[in-house]
Coordinates of C-alpha atoms in Angstrom, one line a residue:
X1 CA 0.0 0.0 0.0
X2 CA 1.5 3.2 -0.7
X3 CA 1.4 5.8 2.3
X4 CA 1.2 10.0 1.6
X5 CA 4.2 10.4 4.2
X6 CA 3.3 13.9 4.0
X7 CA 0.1 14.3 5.5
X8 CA 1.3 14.0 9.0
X9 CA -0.2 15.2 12.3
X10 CA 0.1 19.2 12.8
X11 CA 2.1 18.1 16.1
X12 CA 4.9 15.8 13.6
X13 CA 7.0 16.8 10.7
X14 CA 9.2 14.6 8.6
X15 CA 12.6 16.8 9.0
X16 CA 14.9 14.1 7.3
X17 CA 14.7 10.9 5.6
X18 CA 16.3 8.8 2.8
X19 CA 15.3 6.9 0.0
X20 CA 12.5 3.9 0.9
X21 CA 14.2 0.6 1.8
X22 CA 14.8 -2.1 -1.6
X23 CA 12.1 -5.0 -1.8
X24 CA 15.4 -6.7 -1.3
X25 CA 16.2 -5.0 2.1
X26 CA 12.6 -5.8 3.3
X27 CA 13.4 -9.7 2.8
X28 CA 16.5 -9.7 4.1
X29 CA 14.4 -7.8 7.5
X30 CA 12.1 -10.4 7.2
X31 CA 14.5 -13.6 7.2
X32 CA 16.4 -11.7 9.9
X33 CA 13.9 -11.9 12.4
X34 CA 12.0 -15.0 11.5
X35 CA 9.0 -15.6 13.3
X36 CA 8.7 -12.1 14.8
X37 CA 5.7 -10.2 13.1
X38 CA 6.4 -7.0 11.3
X39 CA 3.8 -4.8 11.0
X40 CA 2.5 -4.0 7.6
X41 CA 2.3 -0.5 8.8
X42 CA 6.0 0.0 9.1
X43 CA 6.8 -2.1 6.1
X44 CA 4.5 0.3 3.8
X45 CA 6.3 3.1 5.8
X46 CA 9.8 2.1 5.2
X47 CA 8.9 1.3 1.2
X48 CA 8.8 4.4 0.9
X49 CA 11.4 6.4 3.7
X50 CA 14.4 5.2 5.4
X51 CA 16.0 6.6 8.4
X52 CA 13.3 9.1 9.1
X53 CA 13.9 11.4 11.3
X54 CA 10.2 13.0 12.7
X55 CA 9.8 16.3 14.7
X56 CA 7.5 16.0 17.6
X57 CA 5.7 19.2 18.5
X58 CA 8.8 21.3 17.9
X59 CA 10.9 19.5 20.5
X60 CA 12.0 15.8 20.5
X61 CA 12.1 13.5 17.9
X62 CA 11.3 9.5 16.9
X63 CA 13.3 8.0 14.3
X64 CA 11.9 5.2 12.4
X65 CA 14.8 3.3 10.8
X66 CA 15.0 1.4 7.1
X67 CA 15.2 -2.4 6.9
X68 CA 19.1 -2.0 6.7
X69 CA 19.0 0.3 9.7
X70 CA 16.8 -1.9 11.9
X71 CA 18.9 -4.8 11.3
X72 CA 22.0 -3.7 12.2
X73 CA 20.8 -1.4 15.4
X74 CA 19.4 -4.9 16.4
X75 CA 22.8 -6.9 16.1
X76 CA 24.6 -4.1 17.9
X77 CA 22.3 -3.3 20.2
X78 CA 19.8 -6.2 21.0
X79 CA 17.1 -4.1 20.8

């Protein structure tokens, strides 16, 4: 499903990001952690921006890593 990444919240705003992750990335995220469910949400959020970097009413932020990203914060960091 393709997602209008634009139309956030008043309170959030995409203030960096990088291309979507490869239908290739998104396997390899998917054979990584076998058995875990992903949610199609963040699958059909990371298609189309990696690494996103989202302003939260003008004062902290949440970054949603790319298939790549989340993979290797995971082996680094157990998370």
């Amino acid at each position: 499903m393709k997602i209008d990444i634009v139309k956030f919240h008043a309170d959030f705003k995409l203030e960096a990001n990088n291309p979507g992750s490869s239908n290739e990335e998104i396997i390899d995220l998917k054979t990584h952690f076998n058995g875990i469910a992903i949610p199609n949400d963040y699958i059909d959020f990371i298609s189309e921006v990696s690494d996103a970097e989202i302003l939260v009413q003008g004062g902290s932020y949440i970054r949603i890593w790319g298939a790549s990203g989340c993979i290797e914060m995971n082996d680094s960091y157990f998370i």
